[in-house]
Amino acid sequence: MNPKPPKWPLMFFRWFCREDSVEDIEGDLVEGFYKRVKRKKPAKLLLFLDILKLFRPGIIGFTVNTQNNNFINMLQHHIKTSIRSFGRYKTSFFVNYIGLVGGLLTMLFIYLWIDHEMKVDQFHEDGERICRLINNSGGASTLLNTSPRFAKELKGVIPEIEMMVNSSWGQVESSLTVGENYYSVTGEFGSRDFFNLFSYPLLHGNKETVLDKPNSILISESTALRLFGKTNVIGESVDWRWFSFVEPVEVSGVYRDLPKTSSSQFDYVLSFQAFEKRFKSRIDRGNANGRTFIKLSKGADIASVNQKIHDYTKNAYPEYQGKPAFLINYGDYYLNNVYYDGKTTGGRIQMVKLFGAIGVLVLIIACINFMNLSTARASLRAKDIGVRKVLGARRKSLIAQFLTEACLISLFAGLTAIFLLFLLLPQFKYEFGQHIELSFSIQLILAFLTIILFTGFVSGSYPAFYLSRFNPLNILKGHFKSSTKDLWFRNGLVAFQFAVSLILIVSVLVIYQQMEFIQNKSLGYNSEYIVNFETRGLNRDNQKAFLNEARKLPGVTYASGISHALFGAQKSGANITWTGKNPDEQIWFEWGFVNYDMLELLEIPILEGRYFSKQFGNENSKVVINKATKDLLGFESPIGEKLKIGETEYDIVGVTNDFHFQSLHEKIKPTFFLLNESWSMKLALKLKANNLPETLREVDKLYASFNPGFPFEYSFLDQDHMRMYETEKKVTTLAKFAAFLAIMISILGLFGLVSFIIERRAKEMGIRRILGATPVAVFIALTSNFIRPLLFAIIIGVVTSLYFINQWLQGFAYQIELKWWYFAMAVATMILLSLATSISQILKVIFTNPVNALRDE
Amino acid sequence: MRKSQLGEFEEIVLLTVAILQDEAYGFAIIEEMENRLNRSVSIGAMQTVLKRLEKKNYLTSQLGEATAVRGGKRKRFYHLTAEGKSILQDTKEQRLGLWEAIPNFIVKFAKI
């Protein structure tokens, strides 16, 4: 019976207690413990409580044993000396600091953006096995759509296909009605396995059976709340309206709102059977009217499955053998969405890389400021380094010191950049997309920290190795001289900064010019004052009535409809034949159903023949083609010739001039129009320029009377046209931002260098002036250092930007010509800005009394 | 004016250190307070106050000899400094002054 004080609590105590008190307090604890044992008290428990009560400020002190830990000791020292050196060289500190803030801000923002892009569509389970079936129709035209019938055949012959989901050709703008209330929603179709294949988690419903019935619909959580005010709505009935279809459907499940990282966003999923029922006749190999998603079995290889598809197509459809459908990974598609002849040639990934490169470049420019300023300052710090070395500092610890300095300033700058990022985030969201978020997760913090510290490391590395190399003996004797090699290196860095700035200025100029060109290029039609909107509830029967009413409005010149969105939509048909066609050739056409007046509304000039017109009978069997089609068909005079589309023959009655419905990235494609008065998905009205708001109000009223409950959601055609260039718009904005920062940082760096050099050479200049140097001579003497790197930068910058800009312009089928003055303007901007920064300081030297410079004791 | 005022607990600790003279170390102070004032104090609270008083220069301390009953750990003995003594004195005078300023009948009334 001789209890000992428990070990663990005491060890805990020793761990947290401050160094200087650990012994006597532990003694007190032990003494108290024995006393309590004597008094028959629960000594162990009380000891434990005592220790817990000791765990308080004043007693806790994690002082690391500094005598034994040189690393911590030195780190403290480095941090202290770094902060002192910041204080001493304030100009260069601020130049570095502001530069790094700019660079890091750009980089951190771009990181956020890229991080999101990389995560898109990566959340599906077994993502590496989920594929999409697409068509290679030769050259640059790759169709995302395939025929559902063909896809079903494939499932029968290829055992590796574990699961297949068929869907419509695209999402549909439609409406759901509950009782009297209409809700506009975007919808998706999916066959039975839709929720098995994709990992969109269900809130209510069984994912195995939710899409079994042809009238099953699943709605998203927020749609459920919109429609019913609650989420558990299984069994509720809803009317689904799309175009002229109205169908009662039953909610069979509710899925969670889709994550922002899903490239596909939809408010509901309707059974594919509902789609099939209506488009049965149109779902064949020639009309690629559906999307197909496939999950392969474990271990299956996409390439070998593609080979099988190829073999199958060759036998079953000899006419398509050259260009078979093939599988691509679903998750990869988001970034690699451009295909040429069945192979990916990039796509969005290029933008990710471009953004990444811009971020890195701006950051490097900021790092260079640090390198230049610290090495230029070498002569000032040389004595410091010499003394340290004599006192026994090793090279390693000197390197550590400079790296600490760089990392510390980078850390300050990084924190400021994160703060600025917070402030600027709404603006960035507006420019680059709402999905960008700044939510602090471990991953994000680690990534930011890595970027920041790596920046510090990069900017500190060269000065560290350079400065720590000095021979202490020479320094202390006063023989300090920087070698010409170092000077070259420094000049090289300056040249690099200026070259990058130059490239960015040229890019901004050229991109801006190209965008202007696109906006002003005659597109072959007149998009002004045309409003267009979805038909939504306007179905086959009341469309005609609506258009008739609309035409009567005083502010409306034309009213018509077309079967699909005018811009960006791909609608192609392949099995089109005519007399003299080479039977082996597969040609894809753009086509659409138009209502009367559509071509007149768009003011597409007619070259031969006529538009569709009610004066003639049987217009449904006529076709109007564009000039590209005429050239393709090769008829001398195509009017009266026949075009066989599918199984039906159409008479060519008109040839229009060419027009750009696609973006100017694309060449004009052969296009034809058929007449159909009830197949319009989009309605368009040409309005008179005067009294526009009044007319819109009237149209709104009219729309409401035909479409009760629907808001009149319209857009102007010229705005839609610009929407095709979202990517370009983002690139322009980023390039402007980056160019501005790059220039600012480079100029700041130059400012730092010039002010330093002037400070160092103040005496020299004083002597020169006393001996009679003219202001011009002084000016030349001071600037001659920068002329060579500047010239070098101009050459490099012009050549590189010429190369890159040409590449970029190649992406447009219609482009501006590069003019010499773009480059001249960029160069002039650079030179003027550099002059402006240095001139004030040089003038100060010239206009102050040289005596001031010489008398410094 | 004094630099600072003593807190109630601080004052008691200082007084106890003064009572114990050369034997004032952490645990002894706690015991003494328990015996005299019937007030139990945790080591944590005590040590924080001792550290604070030391920082304010009212106490000094040095380590003593090791004893077996303490598991071989040394004691830290506390002593009043001149400053500590003078602030105790001041505090006492302040209190007395206050007591004396109270009109007599209330004192009598209070004593009843």
mmCIF file of N, CA, C and O in Angstrom, chain A residues 14 18 20-36 39 41 50 53-54 56-59, chain B residues 25-28 31 34 41-48 51 63 66-76 78:
data_model
loop_
_atom_site.group_PDB
_atom_site.id
_atom_site.type_symbol
_atom_site.label_atom_id
_atom_site.label_comp_id
_atom_site.label_asym_id
_atom_site.label_seq_id
_atom_site.Cartn_x
_atom_site.Cartn_y
_atom_site.Cartn_z
ATOM 1 N N ARG A 14 3.783 17.912 -17.867
ATOM 2 C CA ARG A 14 5.140 18.301 -18.280
ATOM 3 C C ARG A 14 5.146 18.822 -19.705
ATOM 4 O O ARG A 14 5.906 19.706 -20.060
ATOM 5 N N ARG A 18 5.041 25.569 -18.722
ATOM 6 C CA ARG A 18 6.182 26.380 -19.139
ATOM 7 C C ARG A 18 7.459 25.859 -18.488
ATOM 8 O O ARG A 18 7.455 25.388 -17.348
ATOM 9 N N ASP A 20 10.132 27.044 -17.081
ATOM 10 C CA ASP A 20 10.761 27.462 -15.821
ATOM 11 C C ASP A 20 9.967 27.036 -14.595
ATOM 12 O O ASP A 20 10.429 27.194 -13.480
ATOM 13 N N SER A 21 8.752 26.541 -14.778
ATOM 14 C CA SER A 21 7.954 26.214 -13.601
ATOM 15 C C SER A 21 7.658 24.744 -13.485
ATOM 16 O O SER A 21 7.014 24.318 -12.534
ATOM 17 N N VAL A 22 8.108 23.975 -14.466
ATOM 18 C CA VAL A 22 7.659 22.594 -14.502
ATOM 19 C C VAL A 22 8.110 21.833 -13.260
ATOM 20 O O VAL A 22 7.355 21.058 -12.667
ATOM 21 N N GLU A 23 9.310 22.152 -12.750
ATOM 22 C CA GLU A 23 9.843 21.353 -11.648
ATOM 23 C C GLU A 23 9.122 21.612 -10.337
ATOM 24 O O GLU A 23 8.607 20.698 -9.697
ATOM 25 N N ASP A 24 9.038 22.904 -9.960
ATOM 26 C CA ASP A 24 8.463 23.154 -8.634
ATOM 27 C C ASP A 24 6.983 22.854 -8.598
ATOM 28 O O ASP A 24 6.470 22.356 -7.584
ATOM 29 N N ILE A 25 6.252 23.111 -9.710
ATOM 30 C CA ILE A 25 4.820 22.807 -9.669
ATOM 31 C C ILE A 25 4.608 21.301 -9.598
ATOM 32 O O ILE A 25 3.754 20.808 -8.857
ATOM 33 N N GLU A 26 5.437 20.560 -10.344
ATOM 34 C CA GLU A 26 5.292 19.107 -10.275
ATOM 35 C C GLU A 26 5.547 18.627 -8.856
ATOM 36 O O GLU A 26 4.838 17.766 -8.332
ATOM 37 N N GLY A 27 6.565 19.242 -8.227
ATOM 38 C CA GLY A 27 6.850 18.907 -6.827
ATOM 39 C C GLY A 27 5.642 19.143 -5.956
ATOM 40 O O GLY A 27 5.240 18.290 -5.153
ATOM 41 N N ASP A 28 5.007 20.317 -6.129
ATOM 42 C CA ASP A 28 3.806 20.624 -5.357
ATOM 43 C C ASP A 28 2.725 19.584 -5.591
ATOM 44 O O ASP A 28 2.058 19.142 -4.652
ATOM 45 N N LEU A 29 2.560 19.208 -6.858
ATOM 46 C CA LEU A 29 1.536 18.224 -7.200
ATOM 47 C C LEU A 29 1.793 16.908 -6.479
ATOM 48 O O LEU A 29 0.887 16.306 -5.887
ATOM 49 N N VAL A 30 3.050 16.478 -6.510
ATOM 50 C CA VAL A 30 3.395 15.197 -5.896
ATOM 51 C C VAL A 30 3.207 15.254 -4.379
ATOM 52 O O VAL A 30 2.622 14.357 -3.770
ATOM 53 N N GLU A 31 3.669 16.357 -3.810
ATOM 54 C CA GLU A 31 3.539 16.509 -2.362
ATOM 55 C C GLU A 31 2.065 16.460 -1.950
ATOM 56 O O GLU A 31 1.675 15.758 -1.021
ATOM 57 N N GLY A 32 1.253 17.218 -2.714
ATOM 58 C CA GLY A 32 -0.185 17.238 -2.442
ATOM 59 C C GLY A 32 -0.792 15.855 -2.578
ATOM 60 O O GLY A 32 -1.629 15.439 -1.776
ATOM 61 N N PHE A 33 -0.294 15.119 -3.544
ATOM 62 C CA PHE A 33 -0.812 13.782 -3.783
ATOM 63 C C PHE A 33 -0.608 12.903 -2.560
ATOM 64 O O PHE A 33 -1.538 12.250 -2.067
ATOM 65 N N TYR A 34 0.658 12.930 -2.008
ATOM 66 C CA TYR A 34 0.921 12.068 -0.844
ATOM 67 C C TYR A 34 0.128 12.490 0.367
ATOM 68 O O TYR A 34 -0.365 11.675 1.142
ATOM 69 N N LYS A 35 0.006 13.825 0.557
ATOM 70 C CA LYS A 35 -0.785 14.312 1.694
ATOM 71 C C LYS A 35 -2.207 13.784 1.608
ATOM 72 O O LYS A 35 -2.802 13.360 2.593
ATOM 73 N N ARG A 36 -2.763 13.825 0.378
ATOM 74 C CA ARG A 36 -4.150 13.393 0.205
ATOM 75 C C ARG A 36 -4.288 11.886 0.415
ATOM 76 O O ARG A 36 -5.305 11.406 0.908
ATOM 77 N N ARG A 39 -4.628 11.378 3.938
ATOM 78 C CA ARG A 39 -5.936 11.770 4.463
ATOM 79 C C ARG A 39 -7.070 10.940 3.854
ATOM 80 O O ARG A 39 -8.241 11.280 3.969
ATOM 81 N N LYS A 41 -8.066 10.558 0.782
ATOM 82 C CA LYS A 41 -8.886 11.240 -0.213
ATOM 83 C C LYS A 41 -8.617 10.640 -1.602
ATOM 84 O O LYS A 41 -7.570 10.026 -1.793
ATOM 85 N N ASP A 50 -6.427 18.766 -10.560
ATOM 86 C CA ASP A 50 -5.457 19.852 -10.380
ATOM 87 C C ASP A 50 -4.748 20.170 -11.689
ATOM 88 O O ASP A 50 -4.553 21.332 -12.048
ATOM 89 N N LYS A 53 -6.826 21.959 -14.048
ATOM 90 C CA LYS A 53 -6.976 23.369 -13.684
ATOM 91 C C LYS A 53 -5.706 24.160 -13.974
ATOM 92 O O LYS A 53 -5.738 25.384 -14.085
ATOM 93 N N LEU A 54 -4.608 23.429 -14.063
ATOM 94 C CA LEU A 54 -3.346 24.112 -14.401
ATOM 95 C C LEU A 54 -3.271 24.436 -15.897
ATOM 96 O O LEU A 54 -2.430 25.220 -16.313
ATOM 97 N N ARG A 56 -4.006 26.385 -18.169
ATOM 98 C CA ARG A 56 -4.561 27.722 -18.376
ATOM 99 C C ARG A 56 -3.438 28.662 -18.787
ATOM 100 O O ARG A 56 -2.272 28.376 -18.558
ATOM 101 N N PRO A 57 -3.801 29.771 -19.435
ATOM 102 C CA PRO A 57 -2.750 30.711 -19.840
ATOM 103 C C PRO A 57 -1.981 31.177 -18.619
ATOM 104 O O PRO A 57 -2.556 31.308 -17.541
ATOM 105 N N GLY A 58 -0.749 31.408 -18.785
ATOM 106 C CA GLY A 58 0.072 31.764 -17.625
ATOM 107 C C GLY A 58 0.897 30.580 -17.211
ATOM 108 O O GLY A 58 2.048 30.718 -16.800
ATOM 109 N N ILE A 59 0.316 29.393 -17.324
ATOM 110 C CA ILE A 59 1.054 28.183 -16.975
ATOM 111 C C ILE A 59 1.482 27.463 -18.255
ATOM 112 O O ILE A 59 2.594 26.950 -18.351
ATOM 113 N N TYR B 25 6.413 28.136 -0.206
ATOM 114 C CA TYR B 25 6.418 27.578 -1.554
ATOM 115 C C TYR B 25 4.989 27.151 -1.891
ATOM 116 O O TYR B 25 4.129 27.100 -1.003
ATOM 117 N N GLY B 26 4.770 26.850 -3.152
ATOM 118 C CA GLY B 26 3.415 26.665 -3.679
ATOM 119 C C GLY B 26 2.478 25.891 -2.776
ATOM 120 O O GLY B 26 1.442 26.406 -2.352
ATOM 121 N N PHE B 27 2.850 24.656 -2.452
ATOM 122 C CA PHE B 27 1.913 23.812 -1.737
ATOM 123 C C PHE B 27 1.684 24.313 -0.312
ATOM 124 O O PHE B 27 0.570 24.277 0.197
ATOM 125 N N ALA B 28 2.803 24.813 0.327
ATOM 126 C CA ALA B 28 2.686 25.307 1.699
ATOM 127 C C ALA B 28 1.711 26.480 1.763
ATOM 128 O O ALA B 28 0.919 26.605 2.697
ATOM 129 N N GLU B 31 -1.807 25.182 1.707
ATOM 130 C CA GLU B 31 -2.177 24.572 2.991
ATOM 131 C C GLU B 31 -2.475 25.636 4.028
ATOM 132 O O GLU B 31 -3.468 25.570 4.745
ATOM 133 N N GLU B 34 -5.720 27.185 3.485
ATOM 134 C CA GLU B 34 -6.790 26.281 3.875
ATOM 135 C C GLU B 34 -6.981 26.303 5.392
ATOM 136 O O GLU B 34 -8.098 26.363 5.887
ATOM 137 N N VAL B 41 -7.929 26.308 -2.501
ATOM 138 C CA VAL B 41 -7.453 26.935 -3.731
ATOM 139 C C VAL B 41 -6.768 25.878 -4.585
ATOM 140 O O VAL B 41 -6.030 25.052 -4.073
ATOM 141 N N SER B 42 -7.025 25.912 -5.871
ATOM 142 C CA SER B 42 -6.354 24.924 -6.732
ATOM 143 C C SER B 42 -4.934 25.382 -7.050
ATOM 144 O O SER B 42 -4.619 26.576 -6.978
ATOM 145 N N ILE B 43 -4.110 24.392 -7.328
ATOM 146 C CA ILE B 43 -2.718 24.719 -7.656
ATOM 147 C C ILE B 43 -2.671 25.652 -8.864
ATOM 148 O O ILE B 43 -1.898 26.590 -8.907
ATOM 149 N N GLY B 44 -3.544 25.388 -9.789
ATOM 150 C CA GLY B 44 -3.570 26.201 -11.008
ATOM 151 C C GLY B 44 -3.798 27.670 -10.705
ATOM 152 O O GLY B 44 -3.050 28.535 -11.147
ATOM 153 N N ALA B 45 -4.860 27.939 -9.904
ATOM 154 C CA ALA B 45 -5.166 29.326 -9.572
ATOM 155 C C ALA B 45 -3.996 29.959 -8.834
ATOM 156 O O ALA B 45 -3.596 31.093 -9.126
ATOM 157 N N MET B 46 -3.456 29.191 -7.873
ATOM 158 C CA MET B 46 -2.363 29.703 -7.054
ATOM 159 C C MET B 46 -1.148 30.054 -7.909
ATOM 160 O O MET B 46 -0.586 31.140 -7.810
ATOM 161 N N GLN B 47 -0.784 29.111 -8.785
ATOM 162 C CA GLN B 47 0.425 29.337 -9.584
ATOM 163 C C GLN B 47 0.271 30.535 -10.522
ATOM 164 O O GLN B 47 1.212 31.298 -10.713
ATOM 165 N N THR B 48 -0.912 30.680 -11.068
ATOM 166 C CA THR B 48 -1.109 31.821 -11.972
ATOM 167 C C THR B 48 -0.899 33.122 -11.223
ATOM 168 O O THR B 48 -0.259 34.049 -11.718
ATOM 169 N N LYS B 51 2.751 33.695 -10.412
ATOM 170 C CA LYS B 51 3.499 34.151 -11.587
ATOM 171 C C LYS B 51 3.229 35.629 -11.854
ATOM 172 O O LYS B 51 4.114 36.405 -12.190
ATOM 173 N N LEU B 63 14.824 28.513 -6.353
ATOM 174 C CA LEU B 63 14.603 27.085 -6.110
ATOM 175 C C LEU B 63 15.376 26.645 -4.883
ATOM 176 O O LEU B 63 16.494 27.117 -4.619
ATOM 177 N N ALA B 66 16.133 19.636 -3.097
ATOM 178 C CA ALA B 66 15.201 18.581 -3.463
ATOM 179 C C ALA B 66 14.800 17.793 -2.232
ATOM 180 O O ALA B 66 15.595 17.617 -1.317
ATOM 181 N N THR B 67 13.538 17.351 -2.161
ATOM 182 C CA THR B 67 13.108 16.498 -1.047
ATOM 183 C C THR B 67 12.444 15.248 -1.588
ATOM 184 O O THR B 67 11.829 15.274 -2.655
ATOM 185 N N ALA B 68 12.580 14.170 -0.813
ATOM 186 C CA ALA B 68 12.100 12.871 -1.281
ATOM 187 C C ALA B 68 10.584 12.859 -1.448
ATOM 188 O O ALA B 68 10.067 12.281 -2.383
ATOM 189 N N VAL B 69 9.893 13.549 -0.490
ATOM 190 C CA VAL B 69 8.443 13.474 -0.497
ATOM 191 C C VAL B 69 7.862 14.103 -1.767
ATOM 192 O O VAL B 69 6.734 13.856 -2.136
ATOM 193 N N ARG B 70 8.674 14.904 -2.443
ATOM 194 C CA ARG B 70 8.199 15.539 -3.652
ATOM 195 C C ARG B 70 8.691 14.817 -4.904
ATOM 196 O O ARG B 70 8.718 15.394 -5.999
ATOM 197 N N GLY B 71 9.055 13.591 -4.746
ATOM 198 C CA GLY B 71 9.525 12.852 -5.915
ATOM 199 C C GLY B 71 10.810 13.437 -6.452
ATOM 200 O O GLY B 71 11.067 13.415 -7.651
ATOM 201 N N GLY B 72 11.645 13.997 -5.542
ATOM 202 C CA GLY B 72 12.942 14.514 -5.971
ATOM 203 C C GLY B 72 12.886 15.860 -6.648
ATOM 204 O O GLY B 72 13.878 16.337 -7.171
ATOM 205 N N LYS B 73 11.715 16.496 -6.587
ATOM 206 C CA LYS B 73 11.620 17.808 -7.236
ATOM 207 C C LYS B 73 11.928 18.909 -6.232
ATOM 208 O O LYS B 73 11.571 18.809 -5.047
ATOM 209 N N ARG B 74 12.524 19.964 -6.720
ATOM 210 C CA ARG B 74 12.845 21.070 -5.819
ATOM 211 C C ARG B 74 11.634 21.960 -5.591
ATOM 212 O O ARG B 74 10.723 22.002 -6.394
ATOM 213 N N LYS B 75 11.681 22.681 -4.430
ATOM 214 C CA LYS B 75 10.615 23.639 -4.148
ATOM 215 C C LYS B 75 11.022 25.007 -4.688
ATOM 216 O O LYS B 75 12.198 25.316 -4.782
ATOM 217 N N ARG B 76 10.002 25.791 -5.012
ATOM 218 C CA ARG B 76 10.300 27.181 -5.367
ATOM 219 C C ARG B 76 9.803 28.060 -4.226
ATOM 220 O O ARG B 76 8.607 28.091 -3.927
ATOM 221 N N TYR B 78 9.080 31.542 -2.339
ATOM 222 C CA TYR B 78 8.730 32.925 -2.689
ATOM 223 C C TYR B 78 9.020 33.852 -1.529
ATOM 224 O O TYR B 78 8.868 33.490 -0.372
#
